[in-house]
């Protein structure tokens, strides 16, 4: 009986086997873009039902096999995304064309999923001004060499933008056209963040996979942006999620994870990410592996950050969203006191016994409701809670204190967009903030804030004093803005205005601005514009206890213009000239006083509530200007193609500042307190000098090429004129010592004599330049891809320097000070130097 059953099964299988063989279909398929009128070459395609991967040829064709006729899913595997297309396979020998353009009406294939009904299209895609604005494509900058996978690092290659510190790693902020790096405005989805990079200078505070695009305004910017003298960096996060995605990135000093998924049947989406940094462990481990010593008691920076965005479309008229951005950084040093230590073998000998910890962070949360009753009008209301903070705890000679400060506020903001026709559009809005600024702990005040060489161990006349503080500054803030756009043929005019008012200081600012452009045909555009822009600090410098309650808004008048030419083959040329005139800049002022003021010492205030000639510490005396021109030659990339892309940028600029503070002439007799006060009031003799962040020449060359689905190569070369510095001309004679270890502390003396050509920022060192390269290897699977990468910084081992380094354990000599090296190389035992490098792996599900 068993034998009979076995024979029956064999006979059955033999009968149906020819049927399976007969049903197999061999066919040819092609990926084709109607918009580009060409096939997509060298692209991998996963046939989802059979789990087989094919690669297209130079014309976009590939041969495939399916078990039987039917409708199949073809998953196109690109670096920037994955696209599912349905294809109908009917018979062997057939050619199936898979159209990859969105909106294709092909009956053979359906491209990317269309937006579900009820989705609101908000203002992110509106026309943007051409003057002083650069838009960065995410796919061009995600893997740019020297950026360590951080799209924000790629902003260093934009004309007019340079890092505030060492180029690349170590830079926590940007100098935009010569402005103070702390005067920039950073926004994510039109919401504020305190800083763009963590303490390590390598990692951005926004996960790369959440970024859709970045707009950088280096000069004139629209009226909806405020509180910036420098530039505006606006990051748009992902605004559409068709399918769930998971991403994991592990590098030498940080790891991150991100998640995206559609929600409620495609009516909305959720994106979230988190990251942790461990540079301290990486450097200590690397130092130990190389056989070197790491300074005892020093802990390098750590950080954590997270971003969450949830969007839900109730219907085509109503949208709700929730946003949360968080970041926290800290570092610490608790340097041991070692008597009779050897400074040559102890880099921290001059600071032995010091205990320092510092941190910063922010928390931004918002609820946003968008109402779009008709296609030509939408209104957006945003509830914002913003809490930036800084803290420190320091014990270092006469510098003693701890403090935590915040410029927090809660507010409501309204933005409306009206596009009645093709000739006219308008944007207008208002905002109310409830300010809750505070500073608790103690304030460390330098007796002369303009003294370049204060001595922390001076026990006779200390250069620092500590005052207990418990400062609270609560109040309101109002603003309103209007921007209009008028289009007549190739002419576009954008007049706008903005008004800001802070009742706490009874201070207001009105800023008119305008831009205009004219486009000739399809390729040439000329443009120009100007306006007044203002900033008020998000801190307690204007409080009545330890600051100046009479401070005004800082101001800059920006103007400029240029020409842009689009060429065949995705080429673009753009040139722009600019000038910026600064006034009412807030500076440290050791002389400004109130005739009578509240005693800033909360304990001394009990016995003496008021004091005469109370120091206000800050004034609006600063002025300055910057000017220059920028040139760009760009080869744009096309998504889905294998063509190379890149750009060359050149910036020439000059930047000057003048604090307009009384400065005693070198060699003159000391003045009495009364004489000093009179001189400070009527003899503001400080000189206009180069600004600390001036860079005369800046060149960037960027190249990227994805020559196959598996490999990508990128290169970047950068050149910068070094920053100016004040030369060191001597020391103080080593009059004081570190009491923790008896080490003599030599204080440098800086040049201050314009007659000798040596004064503030009168010298530069050799220029900075370096070459960075990156190799990416991709492994594509049906569930996603794995990307392994190697990044090499400073390939030709250029010994770049950032300024002068003075060793406080030694007197002034021919070798002290010495040039200070910058980021870019790794010294090994035995004097061998290798380039800085980064290796890592990215997994996308």
mmCIF file of C-alpha atoms in Angstrom, residues 480-740:
data_model
loop_
_atom_site.group_PDB
_atom_site.id
_atom_site.type_symbol
_atom_site.label_atom_id
_atom_site.label_comp_id
_atom_site.label_asym_id
_atom_site.label_seq_id
_atom_site.Cartn_x
_atom_site.Cartn_y
_atom_site.Cartn_z
ATOM 1 C CA UNK A 480 4.680 91.433 12.815
ATOM 2 C CA UNK A 481 5.825 91.107 9.208
ATOM 3 C CA UNK A 482 4.621 91.448 5.627
ATOM 4 C CA UNK A 483 6.217 90.296 2.388
ATOM 5 C CA UNK A 484 4.633 90.836 -1.016
ATOM 6 C CA UNK A 485 5.625 89.524 -4.427
ATOM 7 C CA UNK A 486 4.708 91.235 -7.675
ATOM 8 C CA UNK A 487 5.371 89.417 -10.967
ATOM 9 C CA UNK A 488 5.151 91.105 -14.350
ATOM 10 C CA UNK A 489 6.661 88.937 -17.071
ATOM 11 C CA UNK A 490 10.291 88.369 -16.204
ATOM 12 C CA UNK A 491 10.239 91.071 -13.495
ATOM 13 C CA UNK A 492 9.681 90.095 -9.858
ATOM 14 C CA UNK A 493 9.616 92.641 -7.013
ATOM 15 C CA UNK A 494 9.500 91.612 -3.336
ATOM 16 C CA UNK A 495 8.984 94.544 -0.945
ATOM 17 C CA UNK A 496 8.606 93.690 2.725
ATOM 18 C CA UNK A 497 8.740 95.048 6.239
ATOM 19 C CA UNK A 498 9.054 93.861 9.821
ATOM 20 C CA UNK A 499 8.355 95.367 13.256
ATOM 21 C CA UNK A 500 9.681 94.032 16.586
ATOM 22 C CA UNK A 501 8.922 95.411 20.059
ATOM 23 C CA UNK A 502 10.168 94.408 23.548
ATOM 24 C CA UNK A 503 8.302 96.222 26.355
ATOM 25 C CA UNK A 504 10.832 95.055 28.992
ATOM 26 C CA UNK A 505 13.400 97.509 27.616
ATOM 27 C CA UNK A 506 10.850 99.731 25.855
ATOM 28 C CA UNK A 507 12.708 99.099 22.625
ATOM 29 C CA UNK A 508 11.471 98.560 19.081
ATOM 30 C CA UNK A 509 12.857 98.086 15.583
ATOM 31 C CA UNK A 510 11.323 98.660 12.160
ATOM 32 C CA UNK A 511 13.039 96.971 9.233
ATOM 33 C CA UNK A 512 11.974 97.682 5.646
ATOM 34 C CA UNK A 513 13.571 95.524 2.949
ATOM 35 C CA UNK A 514 13.112 94.740 -0.717
ATOM 36 C CA UNK A 515 14.424 92.494 -3.483
ATOM 37 C CA UNK A 516 13.971 92.572 -7.240
ATOM 38 C CA UNK A 517 14.990 90.313 -10.106
ATOM 39 C CA UNK A 518 14.514 90.200 -13.860
ATOM 40 C CA UNK A 519 14.771 87.056 -15.959
ATOM 41 C CA UNK A 520 15.750 87.296 -19.600
ATOM 42 C CA UNK A 521 14.337 84.349 -21.511
ATOM 43 C CA UNK A 522 15.191 80.998 -19.961
ATOM 44 C CA UNK A 523 18.758 81.421 -18.781
ATOM 45 C CA UNK A 524 19.799 84.862 -17.481
ATOM 46 C CA UNK A 525 18.612 86.563 -14.282
ATOM 47 C CA UNK A 526 19.822 89.800 -12.699
ATOM 48 C CA UNK A 527 18.898 90.576 -9.097
ATOM 49 C CA UNK A 528 19.485 93.037 -6.266
ATOM 50 C CA UNK A 529 18.107 94.205 -2.952
ATOM 51 C CA UNK A 530 18.716 95.609 0.501
ATOM 52 C CA UNK A 531 17.215 96.308 3.890
ATOM 53 C CA UNK A 532 17.616 96.866 7.622
ATOM 54 C CA UNK A 533 17.941 93.855 9.925
ATOM 55 C CA UNK A 534 18.007 93.711 13.718
ATOM 56 C CA UNK A 535 18.947 91.418 16.573
ATOM 57 C CA UNK A 536 18.391 91.391 20.310
ATOM 58 C CA UNK A 537 20.369 88.868 22.417
ATOM 59 C CA UNK A 538 18.624 85.859 23.906
ATOM 60 C CA UNK A 539 20.371 86.285 27.263
ATOM 61 C CA UNK A 540 20.385 88.529 30.329
ATOM 62 C CA UNK A 541 22.804 91.248 29.174
ATOM 63 C CA UNK A 542 19.907 93.702 29.269
ATOM 64 C CA UNK A 543 18.830 92.946 32.857
ATOM 65 C CA UNK A 544 18.895 95.736 35.405
ATOM 66 C CA UNK A 545 21.147 93.969 37.952
ATOM 67 C CA UNK A 546 24.319 92.926 36.120
ATOM 68 C CA UNK A 547 23.602 94.279 32.640
ATOM 69 C CA UNK A 548 22.445 97.352 30.781
ATOM 70 C CA UNK A 549 18.647 97.812 30.655
ATOM 71 C CA UNK A 550 19.108 100.608 28.092
ATOM 72 C CA UNK A 551 20.503 98.386 25.330
ATOM 73 C CA UNK A 552 19.110 98.842 21.828
ATOM 74 C CA UNK A 553 18.648 96.318 19.043
ATOM 75 C CA UNK A 554 21.845 95.603 17.132
ATOM 76 C CA UNK A 555 21.506 96.687 13.498
ATOM 77 C CA UNK A 556 22.923 95.887 10.078
ATOM 78 C CA UNK A 557 22.097 97.416 6.708
ATOM 79 C CA UNK A 558 22.618 94.828 3.962
ATOM 80 C CA UNK A 559 22.591 95.417 0.237
ATOM 81 C CA UNK A 560 23.942 93.815 -2.907
ATOM 82 C CA UNK A 561 23.159 92.314 -6.281
ATOM 83 C CA UNK A 562 24.346 89.986 -8.996
ATOM 84 C CA UNK A 563 23.659 87.883 -12.068
ATOM 85 C CA UNK A 564 22.908 84.209 -12.644
ATOM 86 C CA UNK A 565 23.288 82.309 -15.920
ATOM 87 C CA UNK A 566 21.922 78.803 -16.568
ATOM 88 C CA UNK A 567 23.810 76.817 -19.203
ATOM 89 C CA UNK A 568 23.201 73.613 -21.121
ATOM 90 C CA UNK A 569 24.196 70.364 -19.492
ATOM 91 C CA UNK A 570 22.983 71.331 -15.989
ATOM 92 C CA UNK A 571 25.671 74.010 -15.589
ATOM 93 C CA UNK A 572 25.112 77.234 -13.670
ATOM 94 C CA UNK A 573 27.183 80.399 -13.145
ATOM 95 C CA UNK A 574 26.366 82.948 -10.474
ATOM 96 C CA UNK A 575 28.137 86.116 -9.330
ATOM 97 C CA UNK A 576 27.155 88.442 -6.475
ATOM 98 C CA UNK A 577 28.563 91.550 -4.762
ATOM 99 C CA UNK A 578 27.570 92.631 -1.255
ATOM 100 C CA UNK A 579 28.148 95.097 1.550
ATOM 101 C CA UNK A 580 26.973 95.051 5.175
ATOM 102 C CA UNK A 581 27.140 98.061 7.521
ATOM 103 C CA UNK A 582 26.856 97.315 11.252
ATOM 104 C CA UNK A 583 25.834 99.711 13.998
ATOM 105 C CA UNK A 584 24.724 99.598 17.649
ATOM 106 C CA UNK A 585 26.665 96.358 18.168
ATOM 107 C CA UNK A 586 26.691 95.212 21.787
ATOM 108 C CA UNK A 587 30.250 95.179 23.161
ATOM 109 C CA UNK A 588 31.935 94.701 26.534
ATOM 110 C CA UNK A 589 32.332 98.200 27.953
ATOM 111 C CA UNK A 590 34.323 98.617 31.191
ATOM 112 C CA UNK A 591 33.548 102.339 31.426
ATOM 113 C CA UNK A 592 29.817 102.792 30.865
ATOM 114 C CA UNK A 593 27.895 103.477 34.089
ATOM 115 C CA UNK A 594 24.624 104.707 35.500
ATOM 116 C CA UNK A 595 24.972 107.668 37.897
ATOM 117 C CA UNK A 596 22.992 105.702 40.484
ATOM 118 C CA UNK A 597 21.931 102.060 40.246
ATOM 119 C CA UNK A 598 20.835 99.022 42.218
ATOM 120 C CA UNK A 599 23.650 97.191 43.980
ATOM 121 C CA UNK A 600 24.320 94.057 41.864
ATOM 122 C CA UNK A 601 25.496 92.103 44.930
ATOM 123 C CA UNK A 602 22.331 90.571 46.471
ATOM 124 C CA UNK A 603 24.034 90.308 49.882
ATOM 125 C CA UNK A 604 25.611 93.764 49.851
ATOM 126 C CA UNK A 605 22.257 95.145 48.685
ATOM 127 C CA UNK A 606 20.870 94.659 52.213
ATOM 128 C CA UNK A 607 23.208 97.230 53.727
ATOM 129 C CA UNK A 608 23.654 99.368 50.600
ATOM 130 C CA UNK A 609 20.656 99.127 48.222
ATOM 131 C CA UNK A 610 22.043 101.676 45.749
ATOM 132 C CA UNK A 611 25.512 102.558 44.554
ATOM 133 C CA UNK A 612 26.957 105.468 42.600
ATOM 134 C CA UNK A 613 28.413 104.991 39.107
ATOM 135 C CA UNK A 614 27.063 101.486 38.801
ATOM 136 C CA UNK A 615 28.795 99.552 36.018
ATOM 137 C CA UNK A 616 26.517 98.506 33.156
ATOM 138 C CA UNK A 617 29.208 96.285 31.555
ATOM 139 C CA UNK A 618 27.729 96.465 28.018
ATOM 140 C CA UNK A 619 27.004 99.201 25.513
ATOM 141 C CA UNK A 620 25.858 99.625 21.906
ATOM 142 C CA UNK A 621 29.132 101.290 20.886
ATOM 143 C CA UNK A 622 30.254 98.728 18.311
ATOM 144 C CA UNK A 623 30.319 99.450 14.587
ATOM 145 C CA UNK A 624 31.743 97.691 11.550
ATOM 146 C CA UNK A 625 31.320 96.701 7.944
ATOM 147 C CA UNK A 626 32.056 93.913 5.506
ATOM 148 C CA UNK A 627 32.143 93.829 1.737
ATOM 149 C CA UNK A 628 33.062 91.391 -0.994
ATOM 150 C CA UNK A 629 32.035 89.401 -4.028
ATOM 151 C CA UNK A 630 31.248 85.735 -4.670
ATOM 152 C CA UNK A 631 31.511 83.536 -7.762
ATOM 153 C CA UNK A 632 30.006 80.069 -8.326
ATOM 154 C CA UNK A 633 30.398 77.589 -11.171
ATOM 155 C CA UNK A 634 28.145 74.601 -10.618
ATOM 156 C CA UNK A 635 27.354 71.299 -12.352
ATOM 157 C CA UNK A 636 24.026 70.178 -10.886
ATOM 158 C CA UNK A 637 23.149 66.547 -10.283
ATOM 159 C CA UNK A 638 20.077 64.752 -11.571
ATOM 160 C CA UNK A 639 18.416 62.262 -9.218
ATOM 161 C CA UNK A 640 18.545 58.720 -10.550
ATOM 162 C CA UNK A 641 21.411 59.367 -12.985
ATOM 163 C CA UNK A 642 25.082 58.428 -12.784
ATOM 164 C CA UNK A 643 26.460 61.733 -14.059
ATOM 165 C CA UNK A 644 29.066 63.508 -11.968
ATOM 166 C CA UNK A 645 28.284 66.746 -10.189
ATOM 167 C CA UNK A 646 30.236 69.419 -8.375
ATOM 168 C CA UNK A 647 30.954 73.106 -7.955
ATOM 169 C CA UNK A 648 33.730 75.653 -7.601
ATOM 170 C CA UNK A 649 33.180 78.706 -5.394
ATOM 171 C CA UNK A 650 35.363 81.734 -4.721
ATOM 172 C CA UNK A 651 34.779 84.485 -2.163
ATOM 173 C CA UNK A 652 36.770 87.672 -1.698
ATOM 174 C CA UNK A 653 35.838 89.766 1.320
ATOM 175 C CA UNK A 654 37.010 92.237 3.953
ATOM 176 C CA UNK A 655 35.533 92.651 7.436
ATOM 177 C CA UNK A 656 36.323 95.370 9.989
ATOM 178 C CA UNK A 657 35.139 96.191 13.506
ATOM 179 C CA UNK A 658 35.500 99.065 15.952
ATOM 180 C CA UNK A 659 34.286 98.828 19.542
ATOM 181 C CA UNK A 660 34.565 102.627 19.904
ATOM 182 C CA UNK A 661 35.927 102.234 23.443
ATOM 183 C CA UNK A 662 38.564 104.458 25.039
ATOM 184 C CA UNK A 663 42.002 102.819 24.829
ATOM 185 C CA UNK A 664 44.960 104.278 26.789
ATOM 186 C CA UNK A 665 47.853 105.209 24.515
ATOM 187 C CA UNK A 666 50.934 102.976 24.912
ATOM 188 C CA UNK A 667 53.508 104.537 27.227
ATOM 189 C CA UNK A 668 51.225 107.306 28.473
ATOM 190 C CA UNK A 669 50.956 108.153 32.165
ATOM 191 C CA UNK A 670 48.205 106.314 34.056
ATOM 192 C CA UNK A 671 44.968 108.250 34.495
ATOM 193 C CA UNK A 672 42.992 108.703 37.674
ATOM 194 C CA UNK A 673 39.542 107.156 37.956
ATOM 195 C CA UNK A 674 37.884 110.514 37.238
ATOM 196 C CA UNK A 675 40.185 111.207 34.274
ATOM 197 C CA UNK A 676 39.489 107.731 32.902
ATOM 198 C CA UNK A 677 35.750 108.319 33.178
ATOM 199 C CA UNK A 678 35.989 111.609 31.285
ATOM 200 C CA UNK A 679 38.251 110.127 28.614
ATOM 201 C CA UNK A 680 35.880 107.173 28.159
ATOM 202 C CA UNK A 681 32.976 109.554 27.641
ATOM 203 C CA UNK A 682 34.577 111.978 25.194
ATOM 204 C CA UNK A 683 37.623 110.253 23.731
ATOM 205 C CA UNK A 684 36.562 106.981 22.113
ATOM 206 C CA UNK A 685 39.887 106.452 20.382
ATOM 207 C CA UNK A 686 39.845 102.737 19.573
ATOM 208 C CA UNK A 687 40.959 101.907 16.051
ATOM 209 C CA UNK A 688 39.045 100.181 13.271
ATOM 210 C CA UNK A 689 40.756 96.814 12.826
ATOM 211 C CA UNK A 690 40.266 93.585 10.938
ATOM 212 C CA UNK A 691 37.593 91.454 12.559
ATOM 213 C CA UNK A 692 38.583 88.247 14.324
ATOM 214 C CA UNK A 693 36.830 86.118 11.685
ATOM 215 C CA UNK A 694 38.056 87.903 8.543
ATOM 216 C CA UNK A 695 39.057 85.599 5.651
ATOM 217 C CA UNK A 696 40.137 87.453 2.515
ATOM 218 C CA UNK A 697 40.160 84.548 0.051
ATOM 219 C CA UNK A 698 38.060 81.380 0.270
ATOM 220 C CA UNK A 699 37.991 78.702 -2.452
ATOM 221 C CA UNK A 700 36.066 75.435 -2.472
ATOM 222 C CA UNK A 701 36.091 72.693 -5.108
ATOM 223 C CA UNK A 702 33.621 69.796 -4.769
ATOM 224 C CA UNK A 703 33.336 66.670 -6.925
ATOM 225 C CA UNK A 704 30.996 63.688 -6.620
ATOM 226 C CA UNK A 705 30.491 60.672 -8.873
ATOM 227 C CA UNK A 706 28.315 57.599 -8.384
ATOM 228 C CA UNK A 707 29.669 55.529 -11.264
ATOM 229 C CA UNK A 708 27.743 52.350 -10.362
ATOM 230 C CA UNK A 709 25.085 51.120 -7.995
ATOM 231 C CA UNK A 710 27.810 49.754 -5.728
ATOM 232 C CA UNK A 711 30.447 52.500 -5.668
ATOM 233 C CA UNK A 712 30.633 56.249 -5.104
ATOM 234 C CA UNK A 713 33.616 58.575 -4.910
ATOM 235 C CA UNK A 714 33.845 62.146 -3.697
ATOM 236 C CA UNK A 715 36.586 64.740 -3.290
ATOM 237 C CA UNK A 716 36.792 68.243 -1.852
ATOM 238 C CA UNK A 717 39.603 70.777 -1.835
ATOM 239 C CA UNK A 718 39.389 73.932 0.272
ATOM 240 C CA UNK A 719 41.567 77.015 0.606
ATOM 241 C CA UNK A 720 41.188 79.808 3.178
ATOM 242 C CA UNK A 721 43.232 82.837 4.075
ATOM 243 C CA UNK A 722 44.165 82.453 7.730
ATOM 244 C CA UNK A 723 42.369 84.531 10.337
ATOM 245 C CA UNK A 724 44.131 87.644 11.644
ATOM 246 C CA UNK A 725 45.641 87.560 15.129
ATOM 247 C CA UNK A 726 47.265 89.918 17.584
ATOM 248 C CA UNK A 727 51.018 89.200 17.915
ATOM 249 C CA UNK A 728 52.489 88.364 21.311
ATOM 250 C CA UNK A 729 55.460 90.643 22.054
ATOM 251 C CA UNK A 730 56.489 89.625 25.579
ATOM 252 C CA UNK A 731 55.355 88.348 28.974
ATOM 253 C CA UNK A 732 54.652 89.722 32.446
ATOM 254 C CA UNK A 733 57.861 88.367 33.976
ATOM 255 C CA UNK A 734 56.212 85.376 35.638
ATOM 256 C CA UNK A 735 55.072 87.341 38.690
ATOM 257 C CA UNK A 736 52.569 84.736 39.911
ATOM 258 C CA UNK A 737 52.414 80.967 40.281
ATOM 259 C CA UNK A 738 49.786 78.270 40.333
ATOM 260 C CA UNK A 739 49.281 77.559 44.049
ATOM 261 C CA UNK A 740 48.263 73.972 43.295
#
